[in-house]
Coordinates of C-alpha atoms in Angstrom, one line a residue:
M7 CA 39.5 88.0 21.4
K8 CA 41.2 91.4 21.5
S9 CA 43.4 92.4 24.4
T10 CA 41.4 95.7 24.8
Q11 CA 38.4 93.6 25.9
M12 CA 40.4 92.1 28.8
T13 CA 40.3 93.4 32.4
V14 CA 43.3 91.5 33.9
F15 CA 45.3 89.8 31.2
N16 CA 48.1 91.9 29.7
Q17 CA 46.9 95.0 31.6
A18 CA 49.4 97.6 32.7
E19 CA 47.2 99.2 35.3
Q20 CA 45.8 96.2 37.1
F21 CA 46.9 92.7 37.9
A22 CA 45.9 89.4 39.5
Q23 CA 45.9 89.2 43.3
G24 CA 48.6 86.9 44.4
W25 CA 52.2 86.1 45.5
Y26 CA 54.9 88.0 43.6
W27 CA 58.6 87.9 44.0
A28 CA 60.1 91.0 45.6
L29 CA 63.8 90.4 46.2
P30 CA 66.3 87.5 46.2
S31 CA 66.7 86.2 49.8
R32 CA 70.5 86.7 49.6
D33 CA 70.0 90.5 49.0
L34 CA 68.2 91.1 52.3
K35 CA 70.7 91.2 55.1
Q36 CA 70.0 91.5 58.9
G37 CA 69.8 95.1 60.0
Q38 CA 69.9 96.5 56.4
P39 CA 66.5 97.6 55.2
R40 CA 65.9 97.6 51.4
A41 CA 63.6 99.9 49.4
I42 CA 61.8 98.2 46.5
T43 CA 59.0 99.1 44.1
L44 CA 56.7 96.2 43.6
L45 CA 53.9 96.5 41.1
G46 CA 54.1 100.3 41.4
R47 CA 54.0 100.4 45.2
D48 CA 57.0 101.5 47.2
L49 CA 57.9 99.1 50.0
V50 CA 60.6 98.7 52.6
L51 CA 61.8 95.1 53.4
Y52 CA 63.9 94.1 56.4
R53 CA 64.5 91.1 58.6
G54 CA 63.0 90.7 62.0
E55 CA 64.9 89.4 65.1
Q56 CA 64.2 85.8 64.0
G57 CA 65.4 86.5 60.4
Q58 CA 61.9 86.6 58.9
A59 CA 61.3 89.0 56.0
I60 CA 59.0 91.9 56.8
A61 CA 57.4 94.1 54.2
L62 CA 55.9 97.5 55.1
D63 CA 54.7 100.4 53.0
G64 CA 57.8 102.5 52.3
Y65 CA 57.0 105.8 54.0
C66 CA 56.3 107.0 57.5
P67 CA 52.7 108.0 58.1
H68 CA 53.9 111.1 60.0
L69 CA 55.7 113.2 57.4
G70 CA 56.4 110.7 54.7
A71 CA 60.1 110.0 55.3
S72 CA 61.5 107.0 53.5
L73 CA 61.6 104.1 56.1
A74 CA 64.4 102.5 54.0
Q75 CA 66.7 105.2 55.3
G76 CA 65.8 104.3 58.9
T77 CA 67.3 101.7 61.2
I78 CA 66.2 98.4 62.7
E79 CA 66.0 98.3 66.5
H80 CA 64.9 95.1 68.3
G81 CA 63.4 93.8 65.0
Q82 CA 61.4 97.0 64.6
M83 CA 61.6 99.7 61.9
T84 CA 62.6 103.2 63.1
C85 CA 61.9 106.2 61.0
P86 CA 65.1 108.2 60.2
L87 CA 63.4 111.6 60.8
H88 CA 61.6 111.6 64.2
R89 CA 62.4 108.1 65.2
W90 CA 58.9 106.8 65.3
R91 CA 59.1 103.0 65.7
F92 CA 56.9 100.4 63.9
D93 CA 56.6 96.7 64.7
A94 CA 56.3 93.9 62.2
T95 CA 52.5 94.5 61.8
G96 CA 53.2 98.2 61.0
T97 CA 51.8 99.5 64.3
C98 CA 53.5 102.5 65.8
V99 CA 54.8 101.3 69.1
S100 CA 57.1 104.2 70.2
V101 CA 57.6 107.9 69.7
P102 CA 60.4 109.7 71.5
T103 CA 59.1 112.2 74.2
Q104 CA 55.6 110.7 74.0
A105 CA 54.3 108.6 76.8
Q106 CA 51.8 106.9 74.5
P107 CA 52.4 106.6 70.8
P108 CA 49.6 107.8 68.5
Q109 CA 47.3 105.1 67.2
V110 CA 48.7 105.1 63.7
S111 CA 50.2 102.4 61.5
V112 CA 52.0 101.8 58.2
K113 CA 50.5 99.1 56.0
S114 CA 52.2 95.7 56.3
W115 CA 52.1 92.8 53.8
P116 CA 52.5 89.1 54.2
T117 CA 55.8 87.6 53.1
A118 CA 57.3 84.2 52.5
E119 CA 60.6 82.7 51.2
R120 CA 60.9 79.9 48.7
Y121 CA 63.4 78.9 46.0
G122 CA 65.8 81.7 47.0
L123 CA 63.2 84.5 46.6
I124 CA 61.2 86.6 49.0
W125 CA 57.6 86.7 48.0
V126 CA 55.0 89.3 49.0
W127 CA 51.2 88.7 49.0
T128 CA 49.5 91.6 47.3
G129 CA 45.9 91.2 48.7
E130 CA 44.4 91.9 52.1
H131 CA 44.0 88.3 53.3
I132 CA 45.5 85.1 51.9
P133 CA 42.8 82.5 51.0
A134 CA 43.8 79.0 52.1
S135 CA 44.0 77.7 48.5
F136 CA 46.3 80.5 47.3
S137 CA 49.7 79.0 47.9
L138 CA 53.1 80.1 47.0
P139 CA 54.2 79.4 43.4
H140 CA 55.9 76.0 43.3
V141 CA 56.5 73.0 41.0
P142 CA 53.5 70.8 41.7
E143 CA 55.6 67.6 41.4
L144 CA 57.9 68.9 44.1
A145 CA 55.3 70.4 46.4
D146 CA 56.2 68.1 49.3
R147 CA 60.0 67.8 48.7
S148 CA 62.9 69.8 49.7
C149 CA 64.8 71.3 46.7
D150 CA 68.1 72.7 45.7
A151 CA 67.3 76.0 44.0
V152 CA 69.6 78.3 42.2
L153 CA 68.8 81.8 40.8
S154 CA 70.2 81.5 37.4
H155 CA 69.8 85.0 35.9
H156 CA 67.7 88.1 36.2
F157 CA 66.1 89.5 33.1
R158 CA 63.7 92.2 31.7
R159 CA 61.4 91.9 28.7
N160 CA 59.5 94.6 26.8
C161 CA 56.1 92.9 27.2
H162 CA 53.7 91.8 29.9
P163 CA 54.4 88.6 31.9
N164 CA 51.0 87.2 30.7
V165 CA 52.1 87.6 27.1
L166 CA 55.6 86.2 27.8
L167 CA 54.2 83.0 29.4
I168 CA 52.0 82.1 26.4
N169 CA 55.1 81.4 24.4
A170 CA 55.6 78.1 26.2
I171 CA 52.1 76.9 25.3
D172 CA 52.0 78.2 21.8
A173 CA 51.8 74.7 20.2
H174 CA 51.9 76.1 16.6
H175 CA 55.3 77.9 17.0
F176 CA 57.2 74.7 18.0
N177 CA 57.1 73.7 14.4
S178 CA 57.0 77.1 12.6
V179 CA 59.8 78.7 14.6
H180 CA 61.8 75.9 16.3
D181 CA 61.4 73.2 13.6
L182 CA 60.3 70.6 16.1
P183 CA 58.0 68.2 14.4
L184 CA 56.1 67.3 17.5
E185 CA 52.3 67.6 17.8
I186 CA 51.7 69.3 21.1
R187 CA 48.3 69.3 22.6
F188 CA 47.8 70.3 26.2
A189 CA 45.3 68.9 28.8
P190 CA 44.4 71.7 31.2
A191 CA 43.9 71.0 35.0
I192 CA 42.9 73.6 37.5
L193 CA 45.0 72.9 40.6
S194 CA 43.6 75.8 42.5
P195 CA 41.9 79.1 41.8
S196 CA 45.3 80.6 41.2
A197 CA 47.1 77.7 39.4
L198 CA 46.5 76.3 35.9
Q199 CA 48.5 73.2 34.8
L200 CA 48.9 72.3 31.1
S201 CA 50.3 68.9 30.2
N202 CA 51.3 67.6 26.8
T203 CA 49.0 64.6 25.8
T204 CA 50.4 63.5 22.4
R205 CA 53.3 61.6 20.9
G206 CA 53.7 62.4 17.2
G207 CA 56.8 63.4 15.2
E208 CA 57.8 59.9 14.2
A209 CA 59.0 61.2 10.8
S210 CA 61.7 63.1 12.6
R211 CA 65.1 61.4 13.1
F212 CA 65.5 63.4 16.4
V213 CA 62.1 62.2 17.7
R214 CA 62.9 58.6 16.8
L215 CA 66.2 59.0 18.6
I216 CA 64.6 60.1 21.9
R217 CA 61.5 58.0 21.6
P218 CA 62.9 55.1 23.7
L219 CA 63.2 57.5 26.6
Y220 CA 59.4 58.0 26.7
A221 CA 56.9 55.2 27.2
N222 CA 54.0 57.5 26.2
E223 CA 53.9 61.2 25.3
V224 CA 56.9 63.5 25.7
T225 CA 56.9 64.9 29.2
Y226 CA 56.2 68.6 28.9
R227 CA 54.2 70.1 31.7
L228 CA 53.7 73.7 32.7
C229 CA 52.0 75.3 35.8
Y230 CA 51.0 79.0 35.8
W231 CA 50.5 80.8 39.1
Y232 CA 48.6 84.1 39.3
G233 CA 49.2 84.5 35.5
S234 CA 52.7 85.7 36.1
T235 CA 54.9 82.9 37.4
G236 CA 55.4 79.7 35.5
T237 CA 57.1 76.3 36.2
V238 CA 58.3 73.9 33.6
T239 CA 58.7 70.1 34.0
L240 CA 60.3 68.2 31.1
G241 CA 62.6 65.3 30.4
P242 CA 62.6 61.5 29.9
D243 CA 60.4 59.2 32.0
F244 CA 63.1 58.3 34.4
F245 CA 64.4 61.9 35.0
H246 CA 62.8 65.3 34.9
F247 CA 64.2 68.8 34.7
Y248 CA 62.5 71.5 36.7
L249 CA 62.5 75.3 36.0
M250 CA 60.6 78.3 37.4
F251 CA 60.2 81.6 35.7
A252 CA 59.3 84.0 38.5
L253 CA 57.9 87.1 36.7
R254 CA 56.2 90.2 37.8
P255 CA 54.7 93.2 35.9
A256 CA 56.9 96.2 35.7
A257 CA 56.3 99.8 34.5
A258 CA 54.4 100.3 31.2
G259 CA 53.4 96.7 30.9
T260 CA 56.9 95.2 30.8
T261 CA 58.3 92.2 32.7
E262 CA 61.0 91.7 35.3
G263 CA 61.9 88.2 36.3
W264 CA 64.3 85.5 37.5
M265 CA 65.0 82.1 36.0
V266 CA 65.2 79.5 38.9
L267 CA 66.8 76.1 38.5
L268 CA 65.4 73.4 40.7
T269 CA 66.1 69.8 41.5
P270 CA 65.0 67.5 44.5
Q271 CA 67.5 67.7 47.3
R272 CA 69.9 64.8 47.5
F273 CA 72.2 64.1 50.4
G274 CA 75.8 63.2 50.9
L275 CA 78.8 64.1 48.8
F276 CA 77.5 62.1 45.9
G277 CA 74.1 63.8 46.1
W278 CA 75.8 67.2 46.2
I279 CA 78.0 66.5 43.1
F280 CA 75.0 64.9 41.3
N281 CA 72.8 68.0 41.9
R282 CA 75.5 70.3 40.7
V283 CA 75.6 68.5 37.4
V284 CA 71.8 68.4 37.2
L285 CA 71.5 72.1 37.9
W286 CA 74.2 72.8 35.2
L287 CA 72.2 70.8 32.7
T288 CA 69.0 72.5 33.8
E289 CA 70.6 75.9 33.1
I290 CA 71.3 74.8 29.6
V291 CA 67.7 73.8 29.1
G292 CA 66.4 76.9 30.8
T293 CA 68.6 79.2 28.8
Y294 CA 66.9 77.9 25.6
F295 CA 63.5 78.8 27.1
A296 CA 64.7 82.2 28.4
T297 CA 66.3 83.4 25.2
G298 CA 64.2 81.7 22.6
D299 CA 62.1 84.1 20.6
R300 CA 63.5 87.0 22.6
Q301 CA 63.5 89.4 19.7
V302 CA 59.9 88.7 18.9
F303 CA 58.8 89.4 22.5
E304 CA 60.8 92.6 22.7
S305 CA 58.7 94.1 19.9
I306 CA 55.3 92.3 20.2
R307 CA 52.1 94.3 20.4
F308 CA 49.7 91.6 21.6
D309 CA 46.3 91.7 19.9
F310 CA 44.7 88.3 19.7
K311 CA 42.2 88.8 16.9
T312 CA 42.2 85.4 15.1
P313 CA 42.7 82.4 17.4
L314 CA 43.0 79.0 15.7
Q315 CA 42.2 75.6 17.1
A316 CA 46.0 75.2 17.9
D317 CA 45.6 78.3 20.2
R318 CA 43.1 76.5 22.5
S319 CA 45.6 76.4 25.4
I320 CA 46.4 80.1 25.0
L321 CA 42.6 80.9 25.2
Q322 CA 42.3 78.7 28.3
F323 CA 45.2 80.5 30.0
I324 CA 43.7 83.9 29.2
Q325 CA 40.3 82.9 30.6
H326 CA 42.0 81.5 33.7
V327 CA 43.8 84.8 34.3
E328 CA 40.6 86.8 33.7
H329 CA 38.9 84.9 36.5
Q330 CA 41.6 86.0 39.0
P331 CA 40.6 88.7 41.6
A332 CA 41.9 92.0 40.2
L333 CA 43.9 94.6 41.9
A334 CA 44.5 98.1 40.7
W335 CA 48.0 99.4 39.9
K336 CA 49.6 101.3 42.8
T337 CA 46.4 101.2 45.0
W338 CA 46.1 97.5 45.6
E339 CA 42.5 98.0 46.2
P340 CA 40.1 95.2 44.9
L341 CA 38.3 96.3 41.7
P342 CA 34.5 96.3 41.9

């Protein structure tokens, strides 16, 4: 399977419809609009009167002034040039000297906040099954979340994510004598989960050392959302580490992302101290994921010509992404 035959996977000009991170929550202050470029589209983000994140197209439909240079009045965006005012839906609600504002609007986009990030939905309407990216095991639990570090990579998010399911490279690159085979599970049209199903590696002293921590296979589970954001669950049977790699396509098929550290919320002073230790350990684990094979993925030219049996999970991931609704770069119009 060659990348040139694909319509969504590893494509610089189009991408899977879905939720993409736009900005850390901490970076959007009340009364301070922010200009961002998301998937090639210029947006303005600001907080409404109740603190909710609002995303509009970045330019006034009158003369094209940048709305990010405007002001927020009563939770509404005011253009810096002629002071046209737009509400959270993008509808023009006021124009100075005009008794009735013109029936125009600026495009608005759904937003949500989770794990310390503001997310923007890139399609027209949100299907019920297309949820925000999350760790499936923690779906119904409150979490402590920490944005660990921001990074860029010189390849597409789709390609970067396959590294975690490349079973062959665990031995060839990392010298981990574990036989990794993944069982796929479609959690929703937008979410593919891959779970390790094998034990193996008994010849390794390291594996024999950690074997008492696992009744069955080593816990190693990934969930990929919209082909661009991935969660990792790993650890002994009695305790799991949770990570999220929130990625998005950037210009020329590159990646911009955040590593997010997660753990279930625990209460009281002991719970707070315990979670600080857990998040510190999670960062050590996550740094290994984030920096491993970095040099390879800075120079890779993905062209999947000769898949092997060990690459089955990679093929399953590619096929899953190829079935996602496709949007075109910059226009956000569904492809035919």
